[in-house]
mmCIF file of C-alpha atoms in Angstrom:
data_model
loop_
_atom_site.group_PDB
_atom_site.id
_atom_site.type_symbol
_atom_site.label_atom_id
_atom_site.label_comp_id
_atom_site.label_asym_id
_atom_site.label_seq_id
_atom_site.Cartn_x
_atom_site.Cartn_y
_atom_site.Cartn_z
ATOM 1 C CA MET A 1 19.189 -8.261 -4.394
ATOM 2 C CA THR A 2 18.872 -6.375 -1.111
ATOM 3 C CA GLY A 3 19.356 -2.781 -0.096
ATOM 4 C CA SER A 4 18.436 -0.004 2.287
ATOM 5 C CA LEU A 5 18.036 3.751 2.452
ATOM 6 C CA ALA A 6 19.093 6.301 5.044
ATOM 7 C CA SER A 7 15.475 6.489 6.252
ATOM 8 C CA GLY A 8 15.665 2.860 7.383
ATOM 9 C CA LEU A 9 13.601 1.501 4.479
ATOM 10 C CA ARG A 10 14.831 -1.863 3.264
ATOM 11 C CA TRP A 11 14.077 -3.945 0.205
ATOM 12 C CA GLN A 12 14.490 -7.574 -0.813
ATOM 13 C CA GLY A 13 14.534 -8.962 -4.342
ATOM 14 C CA HIS A 14 12.848 -12.254 -5.235
ATOM 15 C CA GLY A 15 13.302 -14.088 -8.520
ATOM 16 C CA ARG A 16 15.527 -12.862 -11.317
ATOM 17 C CA ASP A 17 15.620 -11.422 -14.810
ATOM 18 C CA LEU A 18 13.374 -8.744 -16.282
ATOM 19 C CA PRO A 19 10.960 -7.125 -15.779
ATOM 20 C CA VAL A 20 11.550 -5.708 -12.305
ATOM 21 C CA THR A 21 8.428 -4.957 -10.276
ATOM 22 C CA LEU A 22 8.484 -2.778 -7.164
ATOM 23 C CA ILE A 23 6.071 -3.902 -4.405
ATOM 24 C CA ALA A 24 5.077 -1.195 -1.881
ATOM 25 C CA PRO A 25 2.947 -2.601 0.980
ATOM 26 C CA GLY A 26 0.467 -0.929 3.282
ATOM 27 C CA LEU A 27 0.893 0.517 6.747
ATOM 28 C CA GLY A 28 1.470 -2.208 9.305
ATOM 29 C CA ALA A 29 1.879 -4.955 6.716
ATOM 30 C CA THR A 30 3.707 -7.972 8.079
ATOM 31 C CA PRO A 31 6.506 -9.461 5.936
ATOM 32 C CA GLY A 32 4.106 -12.156 4.749
ATOM 33 C CA GLU A 33 1.409 -9.638 3.824
ATOM 34 C CA ALA A 34 3.948 -7.501 1.997
ATOM 35 C CA ARG A 35 4.793 -10.406 -0.330
ATOM 36 C CA ILE A 36 1.179 -11.241 -1.254
ATOM 37 C CA PRO A 37 1.006 -8.927 -4.326
ATOM 38 C CA ALA A 38 4.317 -10.332 -5.601
ATOM 39 C CA SER A 39 3.022 -13.896 -5.844
ATOM 40 C CA GLY A 40 3.050 -15.289 -9.355
ATOM 41 C CA LEU A 41 4.558 -12.245 -11.046
ATOM 42 C CA SER A 42 7.244 -12.825 -13.672
ATOM 43 C CA GLY A 43 10.772 -11.469 -13.475
ATOM 44 C CA THR A 44 12.202 -9.922 -10.315
ATOM 45 C CA ARG A 45 9.934 -8.735 -7.500
ATOM 46 C CA VAL A 46 11.439 -6.148 -5.178
ATOM 47 C CA VAL A 47 9.454 -6.025 -1.920
ATOM 48 C CA VAL A 48 9.816 -2.947 0.264
ATOM 49 C CA ALA A 49 9.865 -2.940 4.066
ATOM 50 C CA PHE A 50 9.103 0.615 5.130
ATOM 51 C CA PRO A 51 10.768 2.007 8.279
ATOM 52 C CA SER A 52 9.320 0.526 11.478
ATOM 53 C CA HIS A 53 8.212 -2.565 9.518
ATOM 54 C CA GLY A 54 9.703 -6.051 9.635
ATOM 55 C CA ASP A 55 13.461 -5.922 10.082
ATOM 56 C CA ALA A 56 13.721 -2.271 9.011
ATOM 57 C CA ALA A 57 14.906 0.336 11.509
ATOM 58 C CA ASP A 58 12.428 2.603 13.253
ATOM 59 C CA ALA A 59 11.248 5.567 11.203
ATOM 60 C CA PRO A 60 12.978 8.899 11.819
ATOM 61 C CA ALA A 61 10.930 11.772 13.220
ATOM 62 C CA GLY A 62 8.640 13.342 10.635
ATOM 63 C CA TYR A 63 8.910 10.447 8.180
ATOM 64 C CA TRP A 64 5.218 9.691 7.720
ATOM 65 C CA THR A 65 4.211 11.953 4.855
ATOM 66 C CA TYR A 66 3.261 10.890 1.343
ATOM 67 C CA PRO A 67 5.994 13.028 -0.288
ATOM 68 C CA THR A 68 8.601 11.309 1.911
ATOM 69 C CA ILE A 69 7.187 7.865 1.166
ATOM 70 C CA GLY A 70 6.951 8.648 -2.559
ATOM 71 C CA ALA A 71 10.535 9.909 -2.644
ATOM 72 C CA ASP A 72 11.795 6.727 -0.962
ATOM 73 C CA LEU A 73 9.900 4.568 -3.452
ATOM 74 C CA GLU A 74 11.380 6.610 -6.283
ATOM 75 C CA ARG A 75 14.917 6.003 -4.965
ATOM 76 C CA VAL A 76 14.353 2.263 -4.730
ATOM 77 C CA ALA A 77 12.731 2.073 -8.178
ATOM 78 C CA ASP A 78 15.667 3.910 -9.731
ATOM 79 C CA GLU A 79 18.195 1.784 -7.863
ATOM 80 C CA VAL A 80 16.706 -1.552 -8.961
ATOM 81 C CA GLY A 81 15.538 -0.477 -12.421
ATOM 82 C CA ALA A 82 11.860 -1.190 -11.785
ATOM 83 C CA THR A 83 9.573 -0.678 -14.784
ATOM 84 C CA ARG A 84 6.400 -1.846 -13.027
ATOM 85 C CA ALA A 85 5.014 -1.166 -9.563
ATOM 86 C CA VAL A 86 2.337 -2.451 -7.216
ATOM 87 C CA GLY A 87 1.221 -0.457 -4.185
ATOM 88 C CA VAL A 88 -1.206 -1.392 -1.415
ATOM 89 C CA SER A 89 -3.011 1.253 0.670
ATOM 90 C CA MET A 90 -0.185 3.466 1.983
ATOM 91 C CA GLY A 91 2.109 2.076 -0.708
ATOM 92 C CA ALA A 92 -0.520 2.964 -3.321
ATOM 93 C CA GLY A 93 -0.611 6.496 -1.942
ATOM 94 C CA GLY A 94 3.170 6.780 -2.144
ATOM 95 C CA LEU A 95 3.170 5.586 -5.756
ATOM 96 C CA THR A 96 0.365 8.024 -6.598
ATOM 97 C CA GLU A 97 2.432 10.886 -5.197
ATOM 98 C CA LEU A 98 5.438 9.682 -7.188
ATOM 99 C CA LEU A 99 3.415 9.589 -10.413
ATOM 100 C CA THR A 100 2.466 13.249 -10.048
ATOM 101 C CA ARG A 101 6.171 14.164 -10.187
ATOM 102 C CA ARG A 102 7.352 11.515 -12.637
ATOM 103 C CA PRO A 103 4.324 10.505 -14.690
ATOM 104 C CA ASP A 104 6.458 8.441 -17.084
ATOM 105 C CA ARG A 105 8.412 6.538 -14.391
ATOM 106 C CA PHE A 106 6.661 3.153 -14.869
ATOM 107 C CA ASP A 107 5.202 1.229 -17.784
ATOM 108 C CA ARG A 108 2.441 -0.337 -15.702
ATOM 109 C CA VAL A 109 1.197 0.319 -12.176
ATOM 110 C CA ALA A 110 -1.325 -1.460 -9.942
ATOM 111 C CA LEU A 111 -2.862 0.425 -7.019
ATOM 112 C CA LEU A 112 -4.605 -1.834 -4.500
ATOM 113 C CA LEU A 113 -6.993 -0.480 -1.877
ATOM 114 C CA PRO A 114 -6.168 3.228 -2.230
ATOM 115 C CA ALA A 115 -7.189 4.958 0.993
ATOM 116 C CA ALA A 116 -7.137 8.599 -0.087
ATOM 117 C CA LEU A 117 -6.499 10.781 -3.113
ATOM 118 C CA ASP A 118 -6.922 14.545 -2.801
ATOM 119 C CA LYS A 119 -9.609 14.806 -0.121
ATOM 120 C CA PRO A 120 -9.403 14.153 3.642
ATOM 121 C CA ARG A 121 -10.589 10.777 4.862
ATOM 122 C CA ALA A 122 -14.164 10.371 5.980
ATOM 123 C CA THR A 123 -15.035 10.369 9.680
ATOM 124 C CA PRO A 124 -15.358 6.560 10.085
ATOM 125 C CA ALA A 125 -11.808 6.033 8.809
ATOM 126 C CA MET A 126 -10.393 8.816 10.977
ATOM 127 C CA TRP A 127 -12.143 7.384 14.033
ATOM 128 C CA ALA A 128 -10.798 3.901 13.309
ATOM 129 C CA PHE A 129 -7.230 5.185 13.087
ATOM 130 C CA GLU A 130 -7.648 7.215 16.273
ATOM 131 C CA GLN A 131 -8.703 4.080 18.117
ATOM 132 C CA LEU A 132 -5.686 2.168 16.796
ATOM 133 C CA ALA A 133 -3.322 5.015 17.703
ATOM 134 C CA ASP A 134 -4.808 5.363 21.186
ATOM 135 C CA ALA A 135 -4.333 1.646 21.839
ATOM 136 C CA VAL A 136 -0.718 1.705 20.618
ATOM 137 C CA GLU A 137 0.189 4.794 22.625
ATOM 138 C CA ALA A 138 -1.408 3.307 25.746
ATOM 139 C CA GLY A 139 0.405 0.001 25.231
ATOM 140 C CA ASP A 140 -3.008 -1.686 25.245
ATOM 141 C CA VAL A 141 -2.129 -4.891 23.376
ATOM 142 C CA ASN A 142 -5.439 -6.601 24.186
ATOM 143 C CA GLY A 143 -7.450 -3.601 23.029
ATOM 144 C CA LEU A 144 -5.400 -3.406 19.845
ATOM 145 C CA ARG A 145 -5.938 -7.108 19.256
ATOM 146 C CA GLU A 146 -9.712 -6.617 19.489
ATOM 147 C CA LEU A 147 -9.611 -3.772 16.970
ATOM 148 C CA VAL A 148 -7.518 -5.774 14.508
ATOM 149 C CA ALA A 149 -9.661 -8.895 14.935
ATOM 150 C CA ALA A 150 -12.751 -6.829 14.130
ATOM 151 C CA GLU A 151 -11.287 -6.088 10.690
ATOM 152 C CA VAL A 152 -11.322 -9.798 9.767
ATOM 153 C CA PRO A 153 -14.553 -10.985 8.070
ATOM 154 C CA ALA A 154 -16.451 -13.653 9.970
ATOM 155 C CA GLY A 155 -15.659 -17.218 9.028
ATOM 156 C CA ILE A 156 -12.233 -16.469 7.516
ATOM 157 C CA ALA A 157 -9.309 -18.458 8.947
ATOM 158 C CA VAL A 158 -6.284 -16.148 9.144
ATOM 159 C CA GLY A 159 -3.851 -18.119 11.291
ATOM 160 C CA GLU A 160 -1.393 -15.832 13.057
ATOM 161 C CA HIS A 161 -2.487 -12.755 11.080
ATOM 162 C CA VAL A 162 -4.031 -10.899 14.019
ATOM 163 C CA SER A 163 -1.073 -11.444 16.346
ATOM 164 C CA SER A 164 1.442 -10.546 13.646
ATOM 165 C CA ARG A 165 -0.418 -7.389 12.712
ATOM 166 C CA VAL A 166 -0.714 -6.319 16.350
ATOM 167 C CA ASP A 167 3.045 -6.710 16.747
ATOM 168 C CA ALA A 168 3.591 -4.645 13.594
ATOM 169 C CA LEU A 169 1.230 -1.849 14.622
ATOM 170 C CA MET A 170 2.836 -1.490 18.056
ATOM 171 C CA ARG A 171 5.800 0.187 16.299
ATOM 172 C CA LEU A 172 3.626 2.593 14.330
ATOM 173 C CA GLY A 173 1.981 4.985 16.770
ATOM 174 C CA ASP A 174 3.292 8.098 14.998
ATOM 175 C CA ALA A 175 2.188 6.835 11.584
ATOM 176 C CA LEU A 176 -1.285 5.912 12.814
ATOM 177 C CA ARG A 177 -1.695 9.384 14.296
ATOM 178 C CA THR A 178 -0.325 11.519 11.469
ATOM 179 C CA LEU A 179 -0.694 9.758 8.114
ATOM 180 C CA PRO A 180 -4.527 9.516 8.042
ATOM 181 C CA GLU A 181 -4.729 13.331 8.170
ATOM 182 C CA GLN A 182 -2.828 13.653 4.891
ATOM 183 C CA VAL A 183 -3.605 13.156 1.207
ATOM 184 C CA PRO A 184 -1.266 11.716 -1.451
ATOM 185 C CA VAL A 185 -1.892 14.576 -3.909
ATOM 186 C CA ASN A 186 -3.219 18.110 -3.523
ATOM 187 C CA ASP A 187 -4.681 18.240 -7.025
ATOM 188 C CA ALA A 188 -5.828 15.048 -8.756
ATOM 189 C CA SER A 189 -5.552 16.739 -12.168
ATOM 190 C CA ALA A 190 -1.773 16.282 -11.903
ATOM 191 C CA LEU A 191 -2.371 12.603 -12.732
ATOM 192 C CA GLN A 192 -3.615 13.524 -16.203
ATOM 193 C CA ALA A 193 0.015 13.453 -17.372
ATOM 194 C CA VAL A 194 0.379 9.738 -16.542
ATOM 195 C CA ARG A 195 0.484 7.664 -19.719
ATOM 196 C CA ALA A 196 1.054 4.286 -18.100
ATOM 197 C CA GLU A 197 -1.794 1.827 -17.816
ATOM 198 C CA VAL A 198 -2.902 1.691 -14.188
ATOM 199 C CA LEU A 199 -5.038 -1.004 -12.575
ATOM 200 C CA VAL A 200 -6.962 0.167 -9.501
ATOM 201 C CA ILE A 201 -8.393 -2.556 -7.271
ATOM 202 C CA GLY A 202 -10.897 -1.368 -4.694
ATOM 203 C CA ALA A 203 -12.848 -3.010 -1.887
ATOM 204 C CA VAL A 204 -16.589 -2.913 -1.259
ATOM 205 C CA GLY A 205 -17.513 -2.261 2.360
ATOM 206 C CA ASP A 206 -14.071 -1.361 3.757
ATOM 207 C CA PRO A 207 -14.282 1.912 5.753
ATOM 208 C CA LEU A 208 -10.504 2.355 5.702
ATOM 209 C CA HIS A 209 -10.335 1.981 1.907
ATOM 210 C CA PRO A 210 -13.625 3.383 0.573
ATOM 211 C CA GLU A 211 -14.928 2.209 -2.767
ATOM 212 C CA GLN A 212 -15.390 5.829 -3.864
ATOM 213 C CA VAL A 213 -11.670 6.538 -3.429
ATOM 214 C CA ALA A 214 -10.827 3.674 -5.782
ATOM 215 C CA ARG A 215 -13.323 5.073 -8.286
ATOM 216 C CA ASP A 216 -11.825 8.566 -7.982
ATOM 217 C CA VAL A 217 -8.262 7.314 -8.459
ATOM 218 C CA ALA A 218 -9.167 5.315 -11.573
ATOM 219 C CA ALA A 219 -11.120 8.265 -13.011
ATOM 220 C CA ALA A 220 -8.191 10.647 -12.446
ATOM 221 C CA LEU A 221 -5.850 8.517 -14.584
ATOM 222 C CA PRO A 222 -6.117 8.699 -18.401
ATOM 223 C CA TYR A 223 -5.526 4.948 -18.687
ATOM 224 C CA GLY A 224 -6.972 3.864 -15.354
ATOM 225 C CA ARG A 225 -8.917 0.613 -15.091
ATOM 226 C CA LEU A 226 -11.100 -0.109 -12.070
ATOM 227 C CA GLU A 227 -11.787 -3.522 -10.550
ATOM 228 C CA LEU A 228 -13.956 -3.769 -7.424
ATOM 229 C CA VAL A 229 -13.863 -6.796 -5.133
ATOM 230 C CA ASP A 230 -17.009 -7.464 -3.121
ATOM 231 C CA SER A 231 -15.289 -7.843 0.231
ATOM 232 C CA PRO A 232 -14.225 -5.519 3.071
ATOM 233 C CA ALA A 233 -10.869 -7.326 3.242
ATOM 234 C CA PRO A 234 -10.003 -8.675 -0.226
ATOM 235 C CA LEU A 235 -6.380 -9.486 0.596
ATOM 236 C CA LEU A 236 -7.726 -11.958 3.151
ATOM 237 C CA THR A 237 -10.779 -13.260 1.307
ATOM 238 C CA HIS A 238 -9.907 -12.993 -2.402
ATOM 239 C CA ARG A 239 -6.158 -13.547 -2.694
ATOM 240 C CA ARG A 240 -6.456 -15.891 -5.679
ATOM 241 C CA GLU A 241 -8.631 -13.440 -7.625
ATOM 242 C CA ILE A 242 -6.340 -10.498 -6.881
ATOM 243 C CA ARG A 243 -3.285 -12.507 -7.871
ATOM 244 C CA SER A 244 -4.930 -13.394 -11.187
ATOM 245 C CA LEU A 245 -5.807 -9.753 -11.837
ATOM 246 C CA LEU A 246 -2.246 -8.632 -11.120
ATOM 247 C CA VAL A 247 -0.557 -11.369 -13.133
ATOM 248 C CA GLU A 248 -2.769 -10.779 -16.156
ATOM 249 C CA PHE A 249 -2.513 -6.990 -16.003
ATOM 250 C CA LEU A 250 1.233 -6.757 -15.467
ATOM 251 C CA ALA A 251 1.862 -9.295 -18.218
ATOM 252 C CA GLY A 252 0.231 -6.855 -20.621
#
């Protein structure tokens, strides 16, 4: 199962049979990172490659808004018949926007590392994104590599992660400049209509994905459940634990 949209977004299906789970990765996720939340899930996992990611075409002008991202995820979910969804960071924001318009679209949803809800990002996060955008726009690969390497906790072996992420971010100057200024929803009370069970997994000590945002997202959902991972980079340091949480939750 493969497909694409006019925006350049592409998707790839893994596995077969029901249920179908939509996987929406974060900004700058490499193909390998994008598949991490799909590991171990039953049924068919449909992994999205947003425009300017992986083998997807470059994003059209003006693409990087949460309503645009949410609308693309809605199209893919409808096309593949997804009844469950997992979003990471930007992908979580896109799914959150989608849920405000179609609160009954999914049976179960997992939101990993939400970066914003209805309030602007704090200064440390904005400054971090400005540094990344400046490096990309200047073509400063070494400077970008230093910034990405600084996100990796000490003592964690990540293989080619830093190089792969640098390559991915070099295509995303517009997104790094514009998306951090936006919020997925203007009014969090719109999520009160969501009746699906939603698992929110937050990080402790990650300035780009503040713990308080995860708390706010879970509190805004009638059936939200919060799990905090004591790590600034849980997808690098706690993959096994996150996989267990997702498998258990999505299995109901």
